[in-house]
PDB file of C-alpha atoms in Angstrom:
ATOM      1  CA  MET A   1      -3.751  -3.498   8.856  1.00 58.00           C
ATOM      2  CA  ALA A   2      -3.831  -0.017  10.342  1.00 64.00           C
ATOM      3  CA  GLN A   3      -7.270   1.589  10.264  1.00 68.00           C
ATOM      4  CA  GLN A   4      -7.952   5.079   9.155  1.00 72.00           C
ATOM      5  CA  ASP A   5      -8.933   7.495  11.388  1.00 78.00           C
ATOM      6  CA  ASN A   6     -10.588   9.649   9.075  1.00 80.00           C
ATOM      7  CA  ASP A   7     -13.685   9.845   6.348  1.00 81.00           C
ATOM      8  CA  TYR A   8     -11.191  10.489   3.198  1.00 78.00           C
ATOM      9  CA  ASP A   9      -7.723   8.649   3.286  1.00 74.00           C
ATOM     10  CA  CYS A  10      -9.170   4.727   2.512  1.00 80.00           C
ATOM     11  CA  GLY A  11      -7.417   5.124  -0.751  1.00 81.00           C
ATOM     12  CA  VAL A  12      -4.436   5.929   0.534  1.00 78.00           C
ATOM     13  CA  PHE A  13      -4.609   2.829   3.149  1.00 79.00           C
ATOM     14  CA  VAL A  14      -5.578   0.868  -0.142  1.00 82.00           C
ATOM     15  CA  LEU A  15      -2.866   1.761  -2.118  1.00 81.00           C
ATOM     16  CA  ASP A  16       0.006   1.214   0.701  1.00 79.00           C
ATOM     17  CA  ALA A  17      -1.645  -2.417   1.414  1.00 80.00           C
ATOM     18  CA  THR A  18      -1.370  -3.202  -1.982  1.00 84.00           C
ATOM     19  CA  ARG A  19       2.010  -1.815  -2.516  1.00 82.00           C
ATOM     20  CA  ALA A  20       3.257  -3.934   0.437  1.00 80.00           C
ATOM     21  CA  LEU A  21       1.549  -7.069  -0.977  1.00 79.00           C
ATOM     22  CA  THR A  22       3.200  -6.390  -4.304  1.00 80.00           C
ATOM     23  CA  ALA A  23       6.724  -6.139  -2.805  1.00 81.00           C
ATOM     24  CA  ARG A  24       6.194  -9.312  -0.908  1.00 76.00           C
ATOM     25  CA  LEU A  25       5.044 -11.283  -4.059  1.00 75.00           C
ATOM     26  CA  ALA A  26       7.978  -9.521  -6.180  1.00 77.00           C
ATOM     27  CA  GLU A  27      10.335 -10.999  -3.262  1.00 78.00           C
ATOM     28  CA  ALA A  28       9.519 -14.145  -4.192  1.00 66.00           C
ATOM     29  CA  GLU A  29       7.359 -14.489  -0.759  1.00 59.00           C
ATOM     30  CA  PRO A  30       5.509 -17.549  -1.592  1.00 63.00           C
ATOM     31  CA  PRO A  31       1.675 -17.500  -0.149  1.00 64.00           C
ATOM     32  CA  THR A  32       2.031 -20.466   2.380  1.00 69.00           C
ATOM     33  CA  GLY A  33      -1.756 -20.760   2.969  1.00 69.00           C
ATOM     34  CA  ARG A  34      -1.950 -18.621   5.571  1.00 69.00           C
ATOM     35  CA  PRO A  35      -2.811 -14.712   4.688  1.00 70.00           C
ATOM     36  CA  LEU A  36       0.168 -12.196   3.998  1.00 65.00           C
ATOM     37  CA  HIS A  37      -0.542 -10.174   7.259  1.00 70.00           C
ATOM     38  CA  LEU A  38      -0.236  -6.635   6.574  1.00 69.00           C
ATOM     39  CA  ASP A  39      -1.336  -5.580  10.388  1.00 74.00           C
ATOM     40  CA  THR A  40       2.203  -3.851  11.147  1.00 74.00           C
ATOM     41  CA  LEU A  41       1.349  -1.852   7.665  1.00 71.00           C
ATOM     42  CA  VAL A  42       1.344   1.616   8.215  1.00 75.00           C
ATOM     43  CA  ALA A  43      -0.202   4.075   5.848  1.00 75.00           C
ATOM     44  CA  ASP A  44       2.011   6.656   5.153  1.00 81.00           C
ATOM     45  CA  ARG A  45       0.280   9.740   2.884  1.00 81.00           C
ATOM     46  CA  GLN A  46       3.106  11.949   2.389  1.00 85.00           C
ATOM     47  CA  ALA A  47       5.167   9.038   1.084  1.00 84.00           C
ATOM     48  CA  LEU A  48       2.816   7.743  -1.002  1.00 79.00           C
ATOM     49  CA  LEU A  49       2.293  10.982  -2.591  1.00 81.00           C
ATOM     50  CA  GLY A  50       6.202  11.331  -2.867  1.00 84.00           C
ATOM     51  CA  ARG A  51       6.065   7.873  -4.685  1.00 80.00           C
ATOM     52  CA  LEU A  52       3.129   8.777  -6.611  1.00 78.00           C
ATOM     53  CA  ARG A  53       4.108  12.857  -7.854  1.00 81.00           C
ATOM     54  CA  PRO A  54       6.238  11.650 -10.471  1.00 80.00           C
ATOM     55  CA  LEU A  55       3.334   9.852 -12.128  1.00 73.00           C
ATOM     56  CA  ILE A  56       0.519  12.255 -11.902  1.00 74.00           C
ATOM     57  CA  GLY A  57      -0.182  13.811 -15.527  1.00 65.00           C
ATOM     58  CA  SER A  58       1.402  11.064 -16.848  1.00 59.00           C
ATOM     59  CA  GLY A  59      -1.659   9.183 -18.037  1.00 56.00           C
ATOM     60  CA  PRO A  60      -2.434   7.800 -21.432  1.00 53.00           C
TER      61      PRO A  60
END
């Protein structure tokens, strides 16, 4: 997985990695005893913000 190059976007990388992993699992890509590689994952802060924007303020 790509690493952040600043001190403040770690949450963006964690959320994007989690999103990619859950998307793979939802597509029924079964774990094969090998790790699911996220080496090609590129965290896109603006895309993540766009996905989260509709949810902001809709908490409990």
